[in-house]
């Protein structure tokens, strides 16, 4: 009896094993096995999609596709592998040994030899008349304006599978839209791996990528890049950035940072230069931050432009003393004069009048501590203290822009709200997305929230105009123009303390003040000619503004 039971048990286990194996083949591994089976009968060749182009606001191309080719070999059709390798290496470069090795490996029916081969070299290969040599269109990126706006545009490289992929900037952020969808050609093959001329063929067409039309103005961008390079040299700065936005739409009209890199030879550049510092780097804004604090106090009706404050000497905050930037004191100042003289002592008084909760709320409402959601890859936002962790000295120093970190784009967006009746906008680089049929998908301007009233925005604008006309940088201002602006000079924190000799000089402003066409921020890191924003960033701002006035046809007012 026990023998029968053993036999039955063995039969049952065998049956269960067969069922499990069938389940594995038909359910779990079905997709893989189906592909393996298909690979025995078919050759699958990719049909790459053509990547979309990128255009400036006037539709002039910034990035387009240049004809190029994928050069490949079909080993089964090669008559003489050694001769083939010698002839190909003479044109493509590389060694004949490596080519010979790749085309003679057993089982290979399709071997890519080189990507992105330019037309001239492809024509030279075609003249060789070699059997087994093939070509597929594989366009490469071409930059008609050279490296203009490189850190905005980004670049195209290859991913781990050799597929074109966008990295950084617009190429990275809009990679899916620009890249399109690759197609595929599936051809039946014989037992030796050769395509069957009358065999079954399946073709899935590729879908070309969409193109981008930017807010970025090519003329302004060119002027900004030239002026910024000159300014970095003139003022001996380590690096610098400029960002210009339309305050009414949030459209980015220009964005530049130096040192930069050339997308055409990106692999030869320091990888740290790939990141766009306007959206990815943080800095302490210094006195430019004062206009947000002052506007909020105006909005809360705790001050007026004529409210007076005592500036007869340093003000004590806890165990610390807050001094003016130049150690000069003016006795009694109005709030308008606090901005004009960029008084740190006066700003501590404004913060106290505003109150701690309202001050912290001001920081949040103006968008600091949150990403702007700009359409560029790798945007970051510096972290803020928890609302419960602000100490008295932290509140005091933050009122004049020390001890708080922002990105340049956060700053220009915040000041842009003051130029836009108090409305904070979402910044955008892309204005329209265009598909292959020429249809446009417009990205509409997006209001985030109103951070101060229209009345408060108009009041702070007049105070900023006075700061430009009567402040430390008045000597550089274009005559006859009403520009609302503010200088900034912030010490750079190093190992827990501030370095008196290293500063970030900046100037932020908008113009014309009665109907702003642009808001601009200029930052210079560690200028050596002078540490002050009034003597470096401000004249650079005004120089760029002159070009914009001329370009827009805006005469003196």
Coordinates of C-alpha atoms in Angstrom, one line a residue:
X1 CA 0.0 0.0 0.0
X2 CA 2.8 2.4 0.9
X3 CA 4.4 1.9 -2.5
X4 CA 1.1 3.0 -4.2
X5 CA 1.0 6.1 -2.0
X6 CA 4.5 7.0 -2.9
X7 CA 3.8 6.5 -6.6
X8 CA 0.6 8.7 -6.3
X9 CA 2.6 11.4 -4.4
X10 CA 5.3 11.4 -7.0
X11 CA 2.6 11.7 -9.8
X12 CA 0.8 14.5 -7.9
X13 CA 4.1 16.4 -7.3
X14 CA 5.0 16.0 -11.0
X15 CA 1.7 17.2 -12.1
X16 CA 1.9 20.3 -9.8
X17 CA 5.4 21.0 -11.1
X18 CA 4.2 20.8 -14.7
X19 CA 1.3 23.2 -13.9
X20 CA 3.6 25.6 -12.1
X21 CA 6.0 25.6 -15.0
X22 CA 3.3 26.2 -17.5
X23 CA 2.0 29.0 -15.4
X24 CA 5.5 30.5 -15.3
X25 CA 5.9 30.2 -19.1
X26 CA 2.4 31.5 -20.0
X27 CA 1.9 34.2 -17.4
X28 CA 5.0 35.3 -15.6
X29 CA 7.6 35.0 -18.3
X30 CA 5.3 35.3 -21.3
X31 CA 6.4 38.7 -22.4
X32 CA 10.1 37.8 -22.2
X33 CA 9.7 34.5 -24.0
X34 CA 7.5 36.2 -26.7
X35 CA 10.3 38.7 -27.3
X36 CA 12.9 35.9 -27.5
X37 CA 10.8 34.0 -29.9
X38 CA 10.2 37.1 -32.1
X39 CA 14.0 37.8 -32.1
X40 CA 14.6 34.5 -33.8
X41 CA 12.4 35.5 -36.7
X42 CA 12.5 39.4 -36.8
X43 CA 15.1 42.2 -36.9
X44 CA 13.9 45.3 -35.0
X45 CA 15.4 48.6 -36.1
X46 CA 14.7 51.9 -34.3
X47 CA 13.2 54.8 -36.2
X48 CA 14.3 57.8 -34.1
X49 CA 12.0 60.8 -33.7
X50 CA 13.3 64.2 -34.7
X51 CA 13.8 66.4 -31.6
X52 CA 11.8 69.7 -31.5
X53 CA 13.5 73.0 -32.0
X54 CA 13.8 76.0 -29.6
X55 CA 13.0 79.5 -30.8
X56 CA 13.4 83.0 -29.3
X57 CA 10.4 85.3 -29.0
X58 CA 10.9 86.6 -32.6
X59 CA 10.9 83.0 -33.9
X60 CA 14.6 83.1 -34.6
X61 CA 16.2 79.7 -33.9
X62 CA 18.3 79.1 -30.8
X63 CA 18.4 75.4 -31.2
X64 CA 17.6 73.4 -34.4
X65 CA 18.5 70.0 -35.9
X66 CA 21.4 69.6 -38.3
X67 CA 21.4 66.7 -40.7
X68 CA 23.5 63.8 -39.4
X69 CA 23.5 60.1 -39.6
X70 CA 23.8 56.9 -37.6
X71 CA 26.3 54.7 -39.5
X72 CA 25.8 51.0 -39.0
X73 CA 27.0 47.7 -40.4
X74 CA 25.0 44.5 -41.4
X75 CA 27.7 41.8 -40.8
X76 CA 25.8 39.2 -42.8
X77 CA 26.1 41.4 -45.9
X78 CA 29.8 42.3 -45.6
X79 CA 32.0 40.6 -48.2
X80 CA 35.4 41.2 -46.6
X81 CA 35.3 42.1 -42.9
X82 CA 39.0 43.0 -42.8
X83 CA 38.8 45.3 -45.8
X84 CA 35.6 46.8 -44.5
X85 CA 37.2 47.6 -41.1
X86 CA 40.2 49.2 -42.7
X87 CA 38.2 51.4 -45.1
X88 CA 35.7 52.5 -42.4
X89 CA 38.4 53.4 -39.8
X90 CA 40.1 55.6 -42.3
X91 CA 37.0 57.9 -42.4
X92 CA 35.4 57.5 -39.0
X93 CA 38.6 57.2 -37.0
X94 CA 39.2 54.7 -34.3
X95 CA 41.1 51.4 -34.9
X96 CA 40.4 48.8 -37.6
X97 CA 40.8 46.2 -34.9
X98 CA 37.9 47.5 -32.8
X99 CA 35.6 47.7 -35.8
X100 CA 36.6 44.2 -37.0
X101 CA 35.9 42.8 -33.5
X102 CA 32.4 44.4 -33.4
X103 CA 31.3 43.2 -36.8
X104 CA 32.6 39.6 -36.5
X105 CA 31.1 38.7 -33.1
X106 CA 28.8 35.6 -33.5
X107 CA 25.1 36.3 -33.9
X108 CA 25.3 40.0 -34.6
X109 CA 23.1 41.2 -37.4
X110 CA 23.2 44.9 -36.8
X111 CA 26.1 46.9 -35.4
X112 CA 26.1 50.7 -34.8
X113 CA 29.5 52.1 -35.9
X114 CA 29.1 55.9 -35.2
X115 CA 26.4 58.3 -34.1
X116 CA 25.7 61.9 -35.2
X117 CA 28.0 61.6 -38.3
X118 CA 27.9 64.9 -40.3
X119 CA 26.7 64.9 -43.9
X120 CA 30.2 65.5 -45.4
X121 CA 31.7 62.5 -43.6
X122 CA 28.6 60.3 -44.4
X123 CA 29.0 61.2 -48.1
X124 CA 32.6 60.1 -48.0
X125 CA 31.6 56.8 -46.5
X126 CA 28.9 56.3 -49.2
X127 CA 31.6 56.8 -51.9
X128 CA 33.4 53.8 -50.5
X129 CA 30.7 51.5 -52.0
X130 CA 31.0 48.9 -49.2
X131 CA 28.4 46.2 -49.0
X132 CA 26.9 45.9 -45.5
X133 CA 27.3 49.6 -44.7
X134 CA 24.1 51.4 -43.9
X135 CA 22.8 54.8 -42.8
X136 CA 19.9 56.1 -40.7
X137 CA 19.0 59.7 -40.3
X138 CA 20.0 60.9 -36.8
X139 CA 20.0 64.7 -36.6
X140 CA 22.3 66.5 -34.2
X141 CA 21.7 69.7 -32.2
X142 CA 22.9 72.9 -33.9
X143 CA 23.1 76.3 -32.2
X144 CA 22.8 79.2 -34.7
X145 CA 23.6 81.7 -31.9
X146 CA 26.5 79.7 -30.6
X147 CA 26.5 79.5 -26.8
X148 CA 23.9 82.2 -26.3
X149 CA 21.6 81.4 -23.3
X150 CA 23.4 78.1 -22.8
X151 CA 22.4 77.8 -19.1
X152 CA 18.8 78.5 -20.1
X153 CA 18.7 76.0 -23.0
X154 CA 20.7 73.1 -21.5
X155 CA 22.1 70.4 -23.8
X156 CA 21.3 67.0 -25.4
X157 CA 23.4 64.0 -24.5
X158 CA 23.0 60.2 -24.5
X159 CA 21.4 58.2 -21.7
X160 CA 22.5 54.8 -20.6
X161 CA 20.8 53.2 -23.6
X162 CA 22.4 55.6 -26.1
X163 CA 19.1 57.6 -26.6
X164 CA 19.2 61.3 -27.1
X165 CA 18.1 62.9 -23.8
X166 CA 17.9 66.5 -22.6
X167 CA 19.8 67.6 -19.6
X168 CA 19.5 70.9 -17.6
X169 CA 17.5 74.0 -18.6
X170 CA 14.8 73.7 -21.2
X171 CA 16.2 70.6 -22.8
X172 CA 15.9 68.8 -19.5
X173 CA 12.6 70.2 -18.3
X174 CA 10.8 69.7 -21.6
X175 CA 12.6 66.5 -22.6
X176 CA 9.4 64.5 -23.2
X177 CA 7.8 67.2 -25.3
X178 CA 11.0 67.9 -27.3
X179 CA 12.0 64.3 -27.7
X180 CA 8.8 63.0 -29.3
X181 CA 8.3 59.2 -29.6
X182 CA 10.6 56.8 -31.5
X183 CA 9.2 54.5 -34.1
X184 CA 10.3 50.9 -35.0
X185 CA 10.8 48.9 -38.2
X186 CA 10.4 45.1 -37.7
X187 CA 11.7 43.0 -40.6
X188 CA 11.4 39.2 -41.0
X189 CA 14.8 37.4 -41.3
X190 CA 15.9 34.0 -42.5
X191 CA 17.8 31.3 -40.6
X192 CA 21.1 33.0 -41.2
X193 CA 19.9 36.4 -39.9
X194 CA 19.5 38.1 -43.3
X195 CA 16.4 40.2 -44.0
X196 CA 13.9 38.5 -46.3
X197 CA 13.1 40.9 -49.1
X198 CA 9.5 39.6 -49.5
X199 CA 9.0 38.8 -45.9
X200 CA 6.6 40.4 -43.4
X201 CA 7.5 43.9 -42.4
X202 CA 5.9 46.0 -39.7
X203 CA 6.6 49.8 -39.4
X204 CA 5.6 52.0 -36.5
X205 CA 6.2 55.6 -37.5
X206 CA 8.0 57.9 -35.1
X207 CA 6.3 61.0 -33.7
X208 CA 8.6 64.1 -33.9
X209 CA 9.0 66.2 -30.9
X210 CA 7.3 69.5 -30.3
X211 CA 9.1 72.9 -30.6
X212 CA 9.3 75.7 -28.0
X213 CA 8.8 79.4 -28.6
X214 CA 10.3 81.4 -25.7
X215 CA 9.6 84.7 -24.0
X216 CA 13.3 85.2 -24.2
X217 CA 14.1 88.2 -26.5
X218 CA 17.2 87.5 -28.6
X219 CA 18.2 91.2 -28.8
X220 CA 18.0 91.8 -25.1
X221 CA 19.7 88.5 -24.3
X222 CA 22.6 89.4 -26.5
X223 CA 23.0 92.8 -24.9
X224 CA 22.8 91.3 -21.4
X225 CA 25.5 88.7 -22.1
X226 CA 27.9 91.3 -23.6
X227 CA 27.3 93.8 -20.8
X228 CA 27.6 91.1 -18.1
X229 CA 30.9 89.9 -19.4
X230 CA 32.2 93.4 -19.6
X231 CA 30.9 94.1 -16.1
X232 CA 32.5 91.0 -14.6
X233 CA 35.8 92.1 -16.1
X234 CA 35.5 95.8 -15.2
X235 CA 34.6 95.2 -11.6
X236 CA 36.8 92.1 -11.0
X237 CA 33.9 89.9 -10.0
X238 CA 34.3 86.2 -9.6
X239 CA 31.0 85.6 -11.3
X240 CA 27.7 87.3 -12.2
X241 CA 24.1 86.9 -13.2
X242 CA 21.4 89.0 -14.8
X243 CA 17.7 88.0 -15.0
X244 CA 15.0 90.2 -16.7
X245 CA 11.3 89.5 -16.4
X246 CA 8.1 91.0 -17.8
X247 CA 6.3 91.9 -14.5
X248 CA 2.9 91.7 -16.0
X249 CA 3.2 88.2 -17.5
X250 CA 6.1 86.5 -15.7
X251 CA 7.8 85.9 -19.0
X252 CA 11.6 85.7 -18.8
X253 CA 13.0 88.2 -21.3
X254 CA 16.7 87.4 -20.6
X255 CA 18.7 85.3 -18.3
X256 CA 22.5 85.0 -18.3
X257 CA 25.3 83.9 -15.9
X258 CA 29.0 83.8 -16.3
X259 CA 31.3 81.9 -16.4
X260 CA 29.3 79.6 -18.6
X261 CA 29.8 76.8 -21.1
X262 CA 29.3 75.9 -24.7
X263 CA 26.6 73.3 -25.4
X264 CA 28.4 72.2 -28.6
X265 CA 31.3 70.9 -26.5
X266 CA 29.6 70.5 -23.1
X267 CA 31.6 67.4 -22.3
X268 CA 34.8 69.5 -22.1
X269 CA 33.3 71.9 -19.5
X270 CA 33.3 71.8 -15.8
X271 CA 30.0 70.0 -14.8
X272 CA 29.4 72.6 -12.1
X273 CA 28.7 75.1 -14.9
X274 CA 25.8 73.1 -16.2
X275 CA 23.6 74.3 -13.4
X276 CA 21.8 77.7 -13.8
X277 CA 22.6 79.8 -10.8
X278 CA 19.6 82.1 -11.3
X279 CA 17.4 79.2 -10.3
X280 CA 19.8 76.9 -8.5
X281 CA 22.1 79.0 -6.4
X282 CA 21.2 80.9 -3.2
X283 CA 22.6 84.1 -1.8
X284 CA 21.8 86.6 1.0
X285 CA 20.0 89.6 -0.8
X286 CA 21.1 92.3 1.5
X287 CA 19.4 95.7 1.2
X288 CA 17.4 94.8 -1.9
X289 CA 15.2 92.8 0.6
X290 CA 14.2 96.0 2.3
X291 CA 11.6 96.9 -0.3
X292 CA 9.5 93.8 0.4
X293 CA 9.5 94.5 4.2
X294 CA 8.8 98.2 3.6
X295 CA 5.9 97.5 1.2
X296 CA 4.3 95.1 3.6
X297 CA 4.5 97.7 6.4
X298 CA 2.8 100.2 4.1
X299 CA 0.2 97.6 3.2
X300 CA -0.6 96.9 6.9
X301 CA -0.9 100.7 7.5
X302 CA 1.7 100.6 10.3
X303 CA 3.8 103.2 8.4
X304 CA 3.5 105.8 5.7
X305 CA 6.3 107.2 3.5
X306 CA 6.5 110.1 5.9
X307 CA 6.6 108.1 9.1
X308 CA 9.7 109.2 11.1
X309 CA 12.2 107.0 12.8
X310 CA 15.2 107.8 15.0
X311 CA 18.6 107.0 13.5
X312 CA 20.8 108.8 16.0
X313 CA 23.0 105.8 16.6
X314 CA 23.2 102.0 16.6
X315 CA 20.1 100.1 17.9
X316 CA 20.5 97.3 20.4
X317 CA 18.8 94.0 19.7
X318 CA 19.3 91.6 22.6
X319 CA 23.1 91.5 23.2
X320 CA 23.8 92.8 19.6
X321 CA 24.1 96.2 18.1
X322 CA 22.8 97.0 14.6
X323 CA 24.7 99.7 12.8
X324 CA 24.3 101.5 9.5
X325 CA 26.3 100.2 6.6
X326 CA 28.6 103.2 6.6
X327 CA 28.6 104.0 10.3
X328 CA 27.0 107.4 9.5
X329 CA 23.8 108.5 11.3
X330 CA 21.2 111.1 10.3
X331 CA 19.1 111.7 13.3
X332 CA 15.5 111.6 12.3
X333 CA 14.6 109.9 9.0
X334 CA 11.3 109.4 7.1
X335 CA 10.6 106.0 5.7
X336 CA 11.4 107.3 2.2
X337 CA 14.8 108.4 3.5
X338 CA 15.3 105.1 5.2
X339 CA 15.3 103.5 1.7
X340 CA 17.3 106.4 0.3
X341 CA 20.1 106.0 2.8
X342 CA 19.6 102.2 3.0
X343 CA 19.4 102.4 6.8
X344 CA 19.7 99.1 8.6
X345 CA 18.7 100.9 11.9
X346 CA 15.6 102.2 10.3
X347 CA 14.6 98.8 8.9
X348 CA 14.8 97.3 12.4
X349 CA 12.2 99.8 13.5
X350 CA 10.0 98.9 10.5
X351 CA 10.2 95.2 11.4
X352 CA 9.1 96.0 15.0
X353 CA 6.2 98.1 13.8
X354 CA 5.2 95.3 11.4
X355 CA 5.3 92.7 14.2
X356 CA 6.9 89.2 14.2
X357 CA 4.0 87.2 12.8
X358 CA 3.3 89.7 10.0
X359 CA 7.0 89.9 9.1
X360 CA 7.3 86.1 8.8
X361 CA 4.1 86.1 6.8
X362 CA 5.6 88.7 4.5
X363 CA 8.5 86.4 3.7
X364 CA 6.1 83.6 2.8
X365 CA 3.7 85.7 0.8
X366 CA 6.4 87.1 -1.4
X367 CA 7.4 83.5 -2.4
X368 CA 10.6 83.0 -0.4
X369 CA 11.1 79.5 0.8
X370 CA 9.1 78.0 -2.1
X371 CA 10.0 77.2 -5.6
X372 CA 8.8 79.6 -8.3
X373 CA 7.8 76.7 -10.6
X374 CA 9.7 78.1 -13.5
X375 CA 10.0 75.8 -16.4
X376 CA 13.7 75.1 -16.0
X377 CA 15.3 71.9 -14.7
X378 CA 16.9 71.7 -11.3
X379 CA 15.3 74.7 -9.6
X380 CA 15.9 74.8 -5.9
X381 CA 14.6 76.9 -3.0
X382 CA 16.7 77.7 0.1
X383 CA 15.0 76.5 3.3
X384 CA 13.7 79.0 5.8
X385 CA 13.7 78.7 9.5
X386 CA 10.7 77.2 11.0
X387 CA 8.2 79.9 12.0
X388 CA 8.7 79.1 15.7
X389 CA 12.5 79.3 15.5
X390 CA 13.0 83.0 14.7
X391 CA 14.9 84.8 17.4
X392 CA 14.8 88.6 17.9
X393 CA 18.2 89.1 16.3
X394 CA 17.1 86.9 13.3
X395 CA 14.1 89.0 12.7
X396 CA 16.2 92.2 13.0
X397 CA 18.9 91.2 10.5
X398 CA 16.4 89.7 8.0
X399 CA 14.7 93.1 7.8
X400 CA 17.7 94.3 5.9
X401 CA 18.4 91.0 4.0
X402 CA 21.1 89.3 6.1
X403 CA 20.6 85.8 7.6
X404 CA 18.0 84.8 4.9
X405 CA 18.8 83.1 1.6
X406 CA 17.0 83.5 -1.7
X407 CA 17.6 82.6 -5.3
X408 CA 17.9 85.4 -7.9
X409 CA 14.7 84.3 -9.6
X410 CA 12.8 84.4 -6.3
X411 CA 14.1 88.0 -5.8
X412 CA 13.2 89.3 -9.2
X413 CA 9.7 87.7 -9.0
X414 CA 9.1 89.3 -5.6
X415 CA 10.1 92.8 -6.8
X416 CA 8.1 92.2 -10.0
X417 CA 5.0 92.0 -7.8
X418 CA 5.6 95.6 -6.7
X419 CA 5.7 96.6 -10.4
X420 CA 2.5 94.6 -11.0
X421 CA 0.1 96.3 -8.5
X422 CA 1.1 93.8 -5.9
X423 CA 0.4 90.6 -7.9
X424 CA 3.0 87.8 -7.7
X425 CA 3.4 86.0 -11.1
X426 CA 4.6 82.5 -11.9
X427 CA 7.8 83.0 -14.1
X428 CA 7.9 81.2 -17.4
X429 CA 10.6 80.8 -20.1
X430 CA 8.4 79.2 -22.7
X431 CA 5.5 81.1 -24.2
X432 CA 4.2 78.6 -26.7
X433 CA 4.6 74.9 -27.5
X434 CA 4.3 74.1 -31.2
X435 CA 3.5 70.7 -32.6
X436 CA 4.5 69.3 -36.0
X437 CA 1.5 70.7 -37.7
X438 CA 2.3 74.2 -36.6
X439 CA -0.5 74.4 -34.0
X440 CA 0.4 76.5 -30.9
X441 CA -0.3 75.6 -27.3
X442 CA 0.0 78.9 -25.4
X443 CA 1.1 78.9 -21.8
X444 CA -1.0 81.6 -20.2
X445 CA 0.4 84.0 -17.6
X446 CA -0.5 82.8 -14.1
X447 CA -1.2 85.0 -11.1
X448 CA -0.2 83.4 -7.8
X449 CA -1.5 85.8 -5.3
X450 CA -1.7 89.5 -4.4
X451 CA 1.0 90.1 -1.8
X452 CA 0.3 93.8 -1.2
X453 CA -2.4 96.2 -2.3
X454 CA -2.1 98.3 -5.4
X455 CA -1.9 101.4 -3.2
X456 CA 1.0 99.9 -1.2
X457 CA 2.7 98.9 -4.5
X458 CA 2.4 102.4 -5.9
X459 CA 3.7 103.9 -2.7
X460 CA 6.8 101.7 -2.5
X461 CA 7.4 102.4 -6.2
X462 CA 7.7 106.1 -5.5
X463 CA 10.0 105.5 -2.6
X464 CA 12.2 103.3 -4.8
X465 CA 12.3 106.0 -7.5
X466 CA 13.5 108.4 -4.9
X467 CA 16.1 105.9 -3.7
X468 CA 17.5 105.8 -7.3
X469 CA 17.3 109.6 -7.8
X470 CA 18.8 110.5 -4.5
X471 CA 20.7 107.4 -3.3
X472 CA 24.3 106.3 -3.6
X473 CA 24.0 105.1 -7.2
X474 CA 22.3 108.3 -8.6
X475 CA 25.5 109.2 -10.5
X476 CA 25.1 106.2 -12.9
X477 CA 21.3 106.5 -13.6
X478 CA 20.2 107.4 -17.2
X479 CA 19.1 111.0 -17.1
X480 CA 15.4 111.6 -17.7
X481 CA 14.1 108.1 -16.9
X482 CA 12.0 107.1 -13.8
X483 CA 13.5 103.9 -12.5
X484 CA 12.4 102.3 -9.3
X485 CA 15.2 100.3 -7.7
X486 CA 17.3 99.4 -4.8
X487 CA 21.0 98.6 -4.3
X488 CA 22.2 95.6 -2.2
X489 CA 25.5 94.6 -0.6
X490 CA 25.5 91.4 1.4
X491 CA 28.5 89.9 3.1
X492 CA 29.1 86.2 2.3
X493 CA 28.8 83.8 5.2
X494 CA 32.0 81.7 5.5
X495 CA 32.3 78.9 8.2
X496 CA 29.7 80.4 10.5
X497 CA 30.7 84.1 10.2
X498 CA 30.6 86.9 7.6
X499 CA 33.7 87.8 5.6
X500 CA 34.0 91.6 5.5
X501 CA 36.0 91.5 2.3
X502 CA 33.7 89.2 0.3
X503 CA 30.4 90.5 -0.8
X504 CA 27.6 89.9 -3.3
X505 CA 26.8 93.2 -4.9
X506 CA 23.3 93.6 -6.4
X507 CA 20.8 96.0 -7.8
X508 CA 17.1 95.2 -8.5
X509 CA 14.6 97.5 -10.1
X510 CA 11.9 98.1 -12.8
X511 CA 11.2 100.7 -15.4
X512 CA 9.6 102.9 -16.5
X513 CA 8.2 103.2 -13.0
X514 CA 4.7 104.4 -14.2
X515 CA 4.3 101.5 -16.7
X516 CA 6.9 98.9 -16.0
X517 CA 8.1 97.0 -19.1
X518 CA 10.8 95.0 -17.3
X519 CA 12.1 94.1 -13.9
X520 CA 15.8 93.2 -13.6
X521 CA 18.2 91.9 -11.1
X522 CA 22.0 92.1 -11.4
X523 CA 24.2 90.2 -9.0
X524 CA 28.0 90.2 -8.9
X525 CA 29.9 87.8 -6.7
X526 CA 33.0 89.2 -4.9
X527 CA 33.7 92.3 -7.0
X528 CA 37.2 93.5 -6.3
X529 CA 37.0 97.1 -7.6
X530 CA 34.5 97.9 -4.9
X531 CA 32.4 95.7 -2.6
X532 CA 29.3 98.0 -2.9
X533 CA 26.3 97.4 -5.1
X534 CA 26.0 101.1 -5.7
X535 CA 29.4 101.2 -7.4
X536 CA 29.3 97.9 -9.3
X537 CA 25.9 96.2 -9.9
X538 CA 24.0 99.5 -10.1
X539 CA 26.0 101.0 -13.0
X540 CA 25.8 97.6 -14.8
X541 CA 22.0 97.6 -14.3
X542 CA 21.7 101.1 -15.7
X543 CA 23.9 100.3 -18.7
X544 CA 21.7 97.4 -19.6
X545 CA 18.6 99.5 -19.0
X546 CA 19.8 102.1 -21.5
X547 CA 20.0 99.4 -24.2
X548 CA 16.5 98.2 -23.3
X549 CA 15.0 101.7 -23.5
X550 CA 16.6 102.2 -26.9
X551 CA 15.4 98.8 -28.1
X552 CA 11.8 99.4 -26.9
X553 CA 11.8 103.0 -28.2
X554 CA 11.3 104.5 -24.7
X555 CA 12.5 108.1 -24.6
X556 CA 13.3 110.2 -21.5
X557 CA 10.3 111.1 -19.5

